[in-house]
Amino acid sequence: MAHERRQELIQILHDCAMACNYCFDACLKEDNVKMIADCLKLTRECADTCAFTEQAVSRNAQFHEQLLKFCAEVCDACGAECEKHAAHSEHCRVCAEACRRCAEACRNIA
Amino acid sequence: MAHERRQELIQILHDCAMACNYCFDACLKEDNVKMIADCLKLTRECADTCAFTEQAVSRNAQFHEQLLKFCAEVCDACGAECEKHAAHSEHCRVCAEACRRCAEACRNIA
Amino acid sequence: MAHERRQELIQILHDCAMACNYCFDACLKEDNVKMIADCLKLTRECADTCAFTEQAVSRNAQFHEQLLKFCAEVCDACGAECEKHAAHSEHCRVCAEACRRCAEACRNIA
Amino acid sequence: MAHERRQELIQILHDCAMACNYCFDACLKEDNVKMIADCLKLTRECADTCAFTEQAVSRNAQFHEQLLKFCAEVCDACGAECEKHAAHSEHCRVCAEACRRCAEACRNIA
């Protein structure tokens, strides 16, 4: 992977992990937590997966292709879930957008 | 740290992380999720912290003392929260017990 | 995934992460570190990947199939590298065996 | 922690983790790997610790004080080690600087 593309990917993974963690924390304070149980589950998965992938990419780990495909799949699922709540929840809207962007970046490079 | 004590600590950290992750997943299916929002927050913290500590101990990282004290503090908080729900939630009862045992083991070695 | 198979997989992932971390630490003390630079690189990848997978499986994360395939691939690479040093390095021999067993378990379930 | 300070801390932790991972990978290619065995050990500790702390801070985990003190201690050790090689190794120089900056930021907030 060329240096510049790698730096860009690391930044996108980082942004997505941060958006997911912020959304996770914000969701815990929502009244209708039941409605967003899937949201809590998926933002945790997605934050952890993006952070793991970011670390792996930054230390130039091999196995990029399979890891990035896996990461894109998790981002897809989290983005789709957060999208459902985007109309009335700003943190879900921001998270959904970060997930979409990250899934695309992972697939482009994988 | 002597080899045997280290192996024992690793096992206790592992058991605690697993109990926390199991409790996290089970809590997501509860009806009264709001009641256990703190439980979700703390089981995630505690699972991640114990897993991190377990990894660090297993690769013989330095800095044991401060990390184990931190880990004990997180276990204390998670255990206290899960204890509140122990009477009617078996996964919280099991988690609270694993946290107590882990906090004690961390402090004994730190 | 049935409960019993899941518990067995978690244990195998745990054992592999521990063997990799132990091997990593032991490799750092070898005289001919250059010879085992690949070993250090791969034991770190493999320990981190198995620990991540173990956490994900224990909290019943979705996306098992792709993650387990990725984990098997990392275990294959680490196992193949450690195998090269198995004749004269006990920690590499143990690590190679743990990796092989883990790769097989991941593939069986994925 | 105020929002702005938190964002700044997250960025510094991120930069330090990236510098450590980059240094780890670069060190693996050095001729005199033995000389930098401590460097490999500490850059791994520091990358993992900063990444863990960054995640925890971004999801607004409690227990900031103790975690940030621990993180500062790991950064100190890694920075001191990399500093020894700074004169002839650009990646170690960059890593040492990132570690110093991160240790300071962690202590300021803790």
Short mmCIF file of C-alpha atoms in Angstrom, two decimals:
data_model
loop_
_atom_site.label_atom_id
_atom_site.label_comp_id
_atom_site.label_asym_id
_atom_site.label_seq_id
_atom_site.Cartn_x
_atom_site.Cartn_y
_atom_site.Cartn_z
CA MET A 1 0.00 0.00 0.00
CA ALA A 2 1.43 3.40 -0.92
CA HIS A 3 2.33 5.62 2.05
CA GLU A 4 -0.23 8.31 1.28
CA ARG A 5 -3.12 5.89 0.82
CA ARG A 6 -2.15 4.17 4.04
CA GLN A 7 -2.18 7.44 5.98
CA GLU A 8 -5.58 8.29 4.56
CA LEU A 9 -6.97 4.87 5.46
CA ILE A 10 -5.60 5.12 9.01
CA GLN A 11 -7.31 8.48 9.44
CA ILE A 12 -10.65 7.18 8.15
CA LEU A 13 -10.47 4.12 10.42
CA HIS A 14 -9.63 6.38 13.34
CA ASP A 15 -12.52 8.74 12.60
CA CYS A 16 -14.92 5.81 12.37
CA ALA A 17 -13.77 4.27 15.65
CA MET A 18 -14.16 7.64 17.38
CA ALA A 19 -17.65 8.22 15.91
CA CYS A 20 -18.71 4.73 17.04
CA ASN A 21 -17.39 5.19 20.55
CA TYR A 22 -19.03 8.59 20.83
CA CYS A 23 -22.32 7.12 19.56
CA PHE A 24 -22.05 4.19 21.99
CA ASP A 25 -21.61 6.53 24.92
CA ALA A 26 -24.43 8.82 23.75
CA CYS A 27 -26.80 5.88 23.15
CA LEU A 28 -26.38 4.78 26.77
CA LYS A 29 -28.07 8.01 27.80
CA GLU A 30 -31.06 7.67 25.46
CA ASP A 31 -34.49 7.07 26.97
CA ASN A 32 -35.46 4.36 24.56
CA VAL A 33 -32.38 2.25 25.04
CA LYS A 34 -34.23 -0.91 24.06
CA MET A 35 -34.84 0.51 20.60
CA ILE A 36 -31.11 0.96 20.20
CA ALA A 37 -29.83 -2.24 21.77
CA ASP A 38 -28.64 -3.26 18.31
CA CYS A 39 -26.99 0.13 18.04
CA LEU A 40 -25.01 -0.43 21.26
CA LYS A 41 -23.97 -3.89 20.14
CA LEU A 42 -22.86 -2.75 16.69
CA THR A 43 -21.11 0.49 17.67
CA ARG A 44 -19.00 -1.55 20.09
CA GLU A 45 -18.17 -4.12 17.39
CA CYS A 46 -17.39 -1.42 14.88
CA ALA A 47 -15.27 0.73 17.19
CA ASP A 48 -13.22 -2.27 18.28
CA THR A 49 -12.85 -3.58 14.74
CA CYS A 50 -11.79 -0.23 13.26
CA ALA A 51 -9.33 0.36 16.10
CA PHE A 52 -7.87 -3.12 15.62
CA THR A 53 -7.61 -2.62 11.86
CA GLU A 54 -6.05 0.82 12.28
CA GLN A 55 -3.38 -0.65 14.54
CA ALA A 56 -2.71 -3.50 12.12
CA VAL A 57 -2.44 -1.17 9.12
CA SER A 58 -0.17 1.24 11.00
CA ARG A 59 2.31 -1.52 11.84
CA ASN A 60 2.22 -2.71 8.26
CA ALA A 61 0.66 -6.05 9.06
CA GLN A 62 0.26 -8.50 6.24
CA PHE A 63 -3.18 -9.96 5.58
CA HIS A 64 -4.61 -6.59 4.61
CA GLU A 65 -7.10 -7.92 2.13
CA GLN A 66 -9.05 -10.23 4.41
CA LEU A 67 -8.96 -7.87 7.39
CA LEU A 68 -10.18 -4.91 5.36
CA LYS A 69 -13.02 -6.95 3.91
CA PHE A 70 -14.06 -8.01 7.39
CA CYS A 71 -13.84 -4.42 8.64
CA ALA A 72 -15.98 -3.20 5.72
CA GLU A 73 -18.64 -5.76 6.59
CA VAL A 74 -18.80 -4.62 10.22
CA CYS A 75 -18.95 -0.96 9.11
CA ASP A 76 -21.80 -1.82 6.74
CA ALA A 77 -23.83 -3.40 9.52
CA CYS A 78 -23.19 -0.61 12.03
CA GLY A 79 -23.88 2.08 9.43
CA ALA A 80 -27.17 0.45 8.41
CA GLU A 81 -28.30 0.26 12.04
CA CYS A 82 -27.34 3.84 12.91
CA GLU A 83 -28.94 5.06 9.70
CA LYS A 84 -32.33 3.94 11.07
CA HIS A 85 -31.99 6.42 13.93
CA ALA A 86 -30.34 9.20 11.93
CA ALA A 87 -33.45 11.32 11.57
CA HIS A 88 -33.81 11.98 15.30
CA SER A 89 -30.33 11.25 16.64
CA GLU A 90 -27.40 13.39 15.54
CA HIS A 91 -24.78 11.02 16.97
CA CYS A 92 -26.30 8.13 15.00
CA ARG A 93 -26.32 10.21 11.82
CA VAL A 94 -22.66 11.14 12.21
CA CYS A 95 -21.78 7.53 13.04
CA ALA A 96 -23.66 6.18 10.01
CA GLU A 97 -21.77 8.55 7.75
CA ALA A 98 -18.39 7.62 9.24
CA CYS A 99 -19.23 3.92 8.80
CA ARG A 100 -20.21 4.34 5.17
CA ARG A 101 -17.03 6.24 4.42
CA CYS A 102 -14.89 3.68 6.22
CA ALA A 103 -16.54 0.68 4.52
CA GLU A 104 -15.89 2.30 1.15
CA ALA A 105 -12.24 3.07 1.96
CA CYS A 106 -11.62 -0.49 3.20
CA ARG A 107 -13.16 -1.99 0.05
CA ASN A 108 -11.24 0.34 -2.26
CA ILE A 109 -7.95 -0.81 -0.82
CA ALA A 110 -8.86 -4.48 -0.33
CA MET B 1 6.18 -12.52 39.10
CA ALA B 2 6.65 -16.27 39.59
CA HIS B 3 5.49 -18.44 36.68
CA GLU B 4 2.71 -20.17 38.62
CA ARG B 5 1.25 -16.96 40.04
CA ARG B 6 1.35 -15.44 36.58
CA GLN B 7 -0.54 -18.36 35.04
CA GLU B 8 -3.16 -18.13 37.78
CA LEU B 9 -3.57 -14.39 37.28
CA ILE B 10 -3.90 -14.81 33.51
CA GLN B 11 -6.65 -17.38 34.04
CA ILE B 12 -8.55 -15.12 36.47
CA LEU B 13 -8.29 -12.14 34.10
CA HIS B 14 -9.49 -14.36 31.25
CA ASP B 15 -12.46 -15.65 33.25
CA CYS B 16 -13.42 -12.11 34.22
CA ALA B 17 -13.25 -10.81 30.64
CA MET B 18 -15.40 -13.71 29.47
CA ALA B 19 -17.98 -13.21 32.25
CA CYS B 20 -18.16 -9.49 31.41
CA ASN B 21 -18.60 -10.12 27.69
CA TYR B 22 -21.25 -12.74 28.35
CA CYS B 23 -23.05 -10.35 30.71
CA PHE B 24 -22.81 -7.51 28.17
CA ASP B 25 -24.40 -9.65 25.48
CA ALA B 26 -27.10 -10.96 27.84
CA CYS B 27 -27.90 -7.45 29.14
CA LEU B 28 -28.62 -6.29 25.58
CA LYS B 29 -31.57 -8.71 25.55
CA GLU B 30 -33.07 -7.53 28.84
CA ASP B 31 -36.40 -5.72 28.80
CA ASN B 32 -35.36 -3.02 31.20
CA VAL B 33 -32.23 -2.03 29.38
CA LYS B 34 -32.35 1.47 30.81
CA MET B 35 -31.94 0.10 34.31
CA ILE B 36 -28.77 -1.60 33.21
CA ALA B 37 -27.23 1.09 31.01
CA ASP B 38 -24.48 1.41 33.61
CA CYS B 39 -24.10 -2.34 33.47
CA LEU B 40 -23.51 -2.25 29.71
CA LYS B 41 -21.02 0.57 30.08
CA LEU B 42 -19.09 -1.12 32.84
CA THR B 43 -19.07 -4.67 31.48
CA ARG B 44 -17.53 -3.29 28.29
CA GLU B 45 -14.88 -1.34 30.23
CA CYS B 46 -14.12 -4.31 32.41
CA ALA B 47 -13.96 -6.87 29.59
CA ASP B 48 -11.64 -4.66 27.57
CA THR B 49 -9.46 -3.81 30.57
CA CYS B 50 -9.09 -7.41 31.73
CA ALA B 51 -8.33 -8.58 28.18
CA PHE B 52 -5.72 -5.85 27.79
CA THR B 53 -4.16 -6.68 31.15
CA GLU B 54 -4.17 -10.40 30.39
CA GLN B 55 -2.29 -9.74 27.14
CA ALA B 56 0.20 -7.46 28.88
CA VAL B 57 0.87 -9.95 31.67
CA SER B 58 1.23 -12.83 29.21
CA ARG B 59 3.94 -11.01 27.26
CA ASN B 60 5.71 -10.14 30.47
CA ALA B 61 5.18 -6.41 30.14
CA GLN B 62 6.76 -4.17 32.71
CA PHE B 63 4.58 -1.69 34.58
CA HIS B 64 2.64 -4.46 36.30
CA GLU B 65 1.93 -2.57 39.45
CA GLN B 66 0.15 0.43 37.97
CA LEU B 67 -1.76 -1.61 35.39
CA LEU B 68 -2.97 -4.14 37.95
CA LYS B 69 -4.14 -1.37 40.28
CA PHE B 70 -6.06 0.22 37.42
CA CYS B 71 -7.57 -3.12 36.45
CA ALA B 72 -8.64 -3.78 40.05
CA GLU B 73 -10.40 -0.42 40.15
CA VAL B 74 -12.38 -1.19 36.98
CA CYS B 75 -13.29 -4.64 38.32
CA ASP B 76 -14.48 -3.05 41.56
CA ALA B 77 -16.81 -0.70 39.72
CA CYS B 78 -18.20 -3.34 37.38
CA GLY B 79 -18.64 -5.83 40.21
CA ALA B 80 -20.50 -3.28 42.34
CA GLU B 81 -22.86 -2.47 39.47
CA CYS B 82 -23.58 -6.09 38.57
CA GLU B 83 -24.08 -6.93 42.22
CA LYS B 84 -27.14 -4.64 42.24
CA HIS B 85 -28.82 -6.87 39.66
CA ALA B 86 -27.53 -10.19 41.02
CA ALA B 87 -30.77 -11.17 42.75
CA HIS B 88 -32.78 -11.40 39.55
CA SER B 89 -30.10 -11.79 36.88
CA GLU B 90 -27.86 -14.85 36.88
CA HIS B 91 -25.40 -13.38 34.34
CA CYS B 92 -24.94 -10.31 36.55
CA ARG B 93 -24.41 -12.49 39.62
CA VAL B 94 -21.75 -14.55 37.84
CA CYS B 95 -20.12 -11.40 36.49
CA ALA B 96 -20.05 -9.70 39.91
CA GLU B 97 -18.33 -12.74 41.39
CA ALA B 98 -15.72 -12.88 38.59
CA CYS B 99 -15.03 -9.16 39.07
CA ARG B 100 -14.56 -9.51 42.81
CA ARG B 101 -12.18 -12.41 42.36
CA CYS B 102 -10.22 -10.56 39.68
CA ALA B 103 -9.94 -7.33 41.66
CA GLU B 104 -8.57 -9.30 44.59
CA ALA B 105 -6.04 -11.18 42.44
CA CYS B 106 -4.82 -7.96 40.83
CA ARG B 107 -4.35 -6.28 44.20
CA ASN B 108 -2.59 -9.26 45.71
CA ILE B 109 0.04 -9.18 43.00
CA ALA B 110 0.30 -5.39 42.64
CA MET C 1 -22.66 -21.56 17.35
CA ALA C 2 -23.55 -24.10 20.04
CA HIS C 3 -22.48 -23.15 23.57
CA GLU C 4 -20.04 -26.02 23.98
CA ARG C 5 -18.29 -25.44 20.64
CA ARG C 6 -18.03 -21.77 21.47
CA GLN C 7 -16.39 -22.45 24.83
CA GLU C 8 -13.93 -24.80 23.19
CA LEU C 9 -13.08 -22.24 20.49
CA ILE C 10 -12.57 -19.50 23.09
CA GLN C 11 -10.15 -21.72 24.99
CA ILE C 12 -8.17 -22.57 21.85
CA LEU C 13 -7.96 -18.89 20.84
CA HIS C 14 -6.85 -18.02 24.36
CA ASP C 15 -4.17 -20.72 24.39
CA CYS C 16 -2.87 -19.54 21.02
CA ALA C 17 -2.69 -15.88 22.07
CA MET C 18 -0.82 -16.87 25.22
CA ALA C 19 1.64 -19.09 23.31
CA CYS C 20 2.29 -16.26 20.84
CA ASN C 21 2.86 -13.69 23.55
CA TYR C 22 5.15 -16.05 25.43
CA CYS C 23 7.08 -16.77 22.21
CA PHE C 24 7.30 -13.03 21.41
CA ASP C 25 8.80 -12.30 24.81
CA ALA C 26 11.18 -15.25 24.62
CA CYS C 27 12.29 -14.33 21.07
CA LEU C 28 13.35 -10.90 22.28
CA LYS C 29 15.98 -12.60 24.41
CA GLU C 30 17.42 -14.75 21.61
CA ASP C 31 20.93 -14.04 20.36
CA ASN C 32 20.10 -14.26 16.71
CA VAL C 33 17.19 -11.86 16.81
CA LYS C 34 17.62 -10.98 13.14
CA MET C 35 16.86 -14.55 12.15
CA ILE C 36 13.58 -14.32 14.00
CA ALA C 37 12.48 -10.81 13.06
CA ASP C 38 9.64 -12.41 11.11
CA CYS C 39 8.86 -14.43 14.19
CA LEU C 40 8.49 -11.28 16.31
CA LYS C 41 6.33 -9.66 13.67
CA LEU C 42 4.05 -12.65 13.28
CA THR C 43 3.72 -13.62 16.93
CA ARG C 44 2.53 -10.09 17.63
CA GLU C 45 0.00 -10.22 14.78
CA CYS C 46 -1.21 -13.61 15.85
CA ALA C 47 -1.49 -12.80 19.57
CA ASP C 48 -3.44 -9.63 18.84
CA THR C 49 -5.69 -11.32 16.28
CA CYS C 50 -6.50 -14.32 18.48
CA ALA C 51 -7.18 -12.07 21.48
CA PHE C 52 -9.44 -9.86 19.37
CA THR C 53 -11.28 -12.89 17.96
CA GLU C 54 -11.64 -14.44 21.40
CA GLN C 55 -13.24 -11.24 22.70
CA ALA C 56 -15.56 -11.02 19.70
CA VAL C 57 -16.65 -14.65 20.00
CA SER C 58 -17.21 -14.33 23.74
CA ARG C 59 -19.58 -11.39 23.30
CA ASN C 60 -21.41 -13.27 20.57
CA ALA C 61 -20.45 -10.85 17.82
CA GLN C 62 -21.91 -11.42 14.42
CA PHE C 63 -19.57 -11.73 11.43
CA HIS C 64 -18.05 -14.94 12.76
CA GLU C 65 -17.34 -16.44 9.41
CA GLN C 66 -15.14 -13.72 7.97
CA LEU C 67 -13.33 -13.06 11.24
CA LEU C 68 -12.56 -16.73 11.82
CA LYS C 69 -11.23 -17.11 8.28
CA PHE C 70 -8.97 -14.10 8.81
CA CYS C 71 -7.79 -15.45 12.15
CA ALA C 72 -7.02 -18.85 10.59
CA GLU C 73 -4.90 -17.15 7.94
CA VAL C 74 -2.84 -15.27 10.54
CA CYS C 75 -2.41 -18.46 12.59
CA ASP C 76 -1.22 -20.29 9.45
CA ALA C 77 1.45 -17.69 8.77
CA CYS C 78 2.67 -17.50 12.38
CA GLY C 79 2.65 -21.28 12.72
CA ALA C 80 4.66 -21.71 9.51
CA GLU C 81 7.26 -19.20 10.68
CA CYS C 82 7.62 -20.65 14.17
CA GLU C 83 7.82 -24.15 12.72
CA LYS C 84 11.11 -23.17 11.04
CA HIS C 85 12.68 -22.57 14.45
CA ALA C 86 10.95 -25.46 16.24
CA ALA C 87 13.96 -27.80 16.19
CA HIS C 88 16.11 -25.56 18.37
CA SER C 89 13.58 -23.35 20.12
CA GLU C 90 11.02 -24.88 22.46
CA HIS C 91 8.88 -21.70 22.64
CA CYS C 92 8.64 -21.65 18.83
CA ARG C 93 7.68 -25.32 18.75
CA VAL C 94 4.92 -24.81 21.30
CA CYS C 95 3.73 -21.70 19.48
CA ALA C 96 3.65 -23.45 16.09
CA GLU C 97 1.53 -26.22 17.57
CA ALA C 98 -0.92 -23.78 19.18
CA CYS C 99 -1.22 -21.90 15.88
CA ARG C 100 -1.94 -25.05 13.90
CA ARG C 101 -4.60 -26.13 16.37
CA CYS C 102 -6.17 -22.68 16.37
CA ALA C 103 -6.21 -22.35 12.57
CA GLU C 104 -7.95 -25.71 12.36
CA ALA C 105 -10.56 -24.80 14.99
CA CYS C 106 -11.31 -21.47 13.30
CA ARG C 107 -11.77 -23.16 9.92
CA ASN C 108 -13.96 -25.91 11.32
CA ILE C 109 -16.40 -23.39 12.71
CA ALA C 110 -16.20 -20.84 9.88
CA MET D 1 -12.88 16.56 30.80
CA ALA D 2 -13.87 19.44 28.51
CA HIS D 3 -14.68 18.44 24.92
CA GLU D 4 -11.78 20.34 23.36
CA ARG D 5 -9.18 18.98 25.75
CA ARG D 6 -10.52 15.49 25.17
CA GLN D 7 -10.22 15.83 21.39
CA GLU D 8 -6.67 17.09 21.73
CA LEU D 9 -5.72 14.22 24.05
CA ILE D 10 -7.26 11.67 21.67
CA GLN D 11 -5.20 13.08 18.80
CA ILE D 12 -1.97 12.98 20.81
CA LEU D 13 -2.62 9.38 21.92
CA HIS D 14 -3.38 8.46 18.32
CA ASP D 15 -0.20 10.09 17.03
CA CYS D 16 1.88 8.31 19.66
CA ALA D 17 0.36 4.89 18.89
CA MET D 18 1.03 5.42 15.19
CA ALA D 19 4.63 6.56 15.78
CA CYS D 20 5.23 3.51 17.98
CA ASN D 21 3.77 1.09 15.46
CA TYR D 22 5.76 2.67 12.66
CA CYS D 23 8.93 2.47 14.77
CA PHE D 24 8.21 -1.16 15.68
CA ASP D 25 7.86 -2.11 12.03
CA ALA D 26 10.96 -0.14 11.03
CA CYS D 27 13.02 -1.63 13.87
CA LEU D 28 12.28 -5.12 12.60
CA LYS D 29 14.25 -4.26 9.47
CA GLU D 30 17.32 -2.91 11.29
CA ASP D 31 20.56 -4.86 11.06
CA ASN D 32 21.38 -4.63 14.70
CA VAL D 33 18.06 -5.88 15.97
CA LYS D 34 19.61 -7.17 19.18
CA MET D 35 20.58 -3.62 20.13
CA ILE D 36 16.96 -2.59 19.84
CA ALA D 37 15.23 -5.60 21.39
CA ASP D 38 14.13 -3.28 24.19
CA CYS D 39 12.89 -0.90 21.54
CA LEU D 40 10.67 -3.59 19.99
CA LYS D 41 9.34 -4.57 23.38
CA LEU D 42 8.57 -1.03 24.44
CA THR D 43 7.13 0.26 21.17
CA ARG D 44 4.67 -2.62 21.25
CA GLU D 45 3.70 -1.87 24.87
CA CYS D 46 3.36 1.80 24.14
CA ALA D 47 1.36 1.41 20.91
CA ASP D 48 -1.07 -0.98 22.59
CA THR D 49 -1.38 1.17 25.71
CA CYS D 50 -1.96 4.42 23.81
CA ALA D 51 -4.50 2.76 21.51
CA PHE D 52 -6.32 1.29 24.50
CA THR D 53 -6.31 4.63 26.31
CA GLU D 54 -7.48 6.47 23.20
CA GLN D 55 -10.43 4.09 22.88
CA ALA D 56 -11.29 4.44 26.56
CA VAL D 57 -11.12 8.24 26.47
CA SER D 58 -13.20 8.40 23.29
CA ARG D 59 -16.03 6.41 24.87
CA ASN D 60 -15.87 8.55 27.95
CA ALA D 61 -14.77 5.77 30.25
CA GLN D 62 -14.45 6.55 33.90
CA PHE D 63 -11.17 5.87 35.67
CA HIS D 64 -9.32 8.47 33.64
CA GLU D 65 -6.85 9.39 36.29
CA GLN D 66 -5.32 5.99 36.92
CA LEU D 67 -5.31 4.99 33.25
CA LEU D 68 -3.65 8.22 32.15
CA LYS D 69 -0.97 7.89 34.82
CA PHE D 70 -0.26 4.35 33.67
CA CYS D 71 -0.14 5.46 30.04
CA ALA D 72 2.27 8.28 30.89
CA GLU D 73 4.58 5.81 32.60
CA VAL D 74 4.66 3.53 29.53
CA CYS D 75 5.30 6.53 27.26
CA ASP D 76 8.16 7.63 29.51
CA ALA D 77 9.84 4.24 29.24
CA CYS D 78 9.37 3.93 25.49
CA GLY D 79 10.50 7.50 24.89
CA ALA D 80 13.63 7.02 26.99
CA GLU D 81 14.54 3.86 25.05
CA CYS D 82 13.93 5.37 21.62
CA GLU D 83 15.85 8.47 22.62
CA LYS D 84 19.01 6.34 22.91
CA HIS D 85 18.78 5.52 19.19
CA ALA D 86 17.56 8.94 18.04
CA ALA D 87 20.90 10.12 16.72
CA HIS D 88 21.12 7.46 14.00
CA SER D 89 17.52 6.34 13.60
CA GLU D 90 14.91 8.80 12.37
CA HIS D 91 11.95 6.56 13.31
CA CYS D 92 13.26 6.28 16.87
CA ARG D 93 13.70 10.05 17.07
CA VAL D 94 10.14 10.69 15.89
CA CYS D 95 8.83 8.01 18.26
CA ALA D 96 10.71 9.46 21.24
CA GLU D 97 9.23 12.87 20.56
CA ALA D 98 5.68 11.51 20.24
CA CYS D 99 6.13 9.61 23.51
CA ARG D 100 7.37 12.66 25.39
CA ARG D 101 4.46 14.74 24.12
CA CYS D 102 1.96 12.03 25.01
CA ALA D 103 3.34 11.46 28.51
CA GLU D 104 3.07 15.18 29.17
CA ALA D 105 -0.52 15.39 27.87
CA CYS D 106 -1.59 12.40 29.96
CA ARG D 107 -0.06 13.87 33.11
CA ASN D 108 -1.57 17.30 32.49
CA ILE D 109 -5.05 15.84 32.39
CA ALA D 110 -4.59 13.18 35.09
#
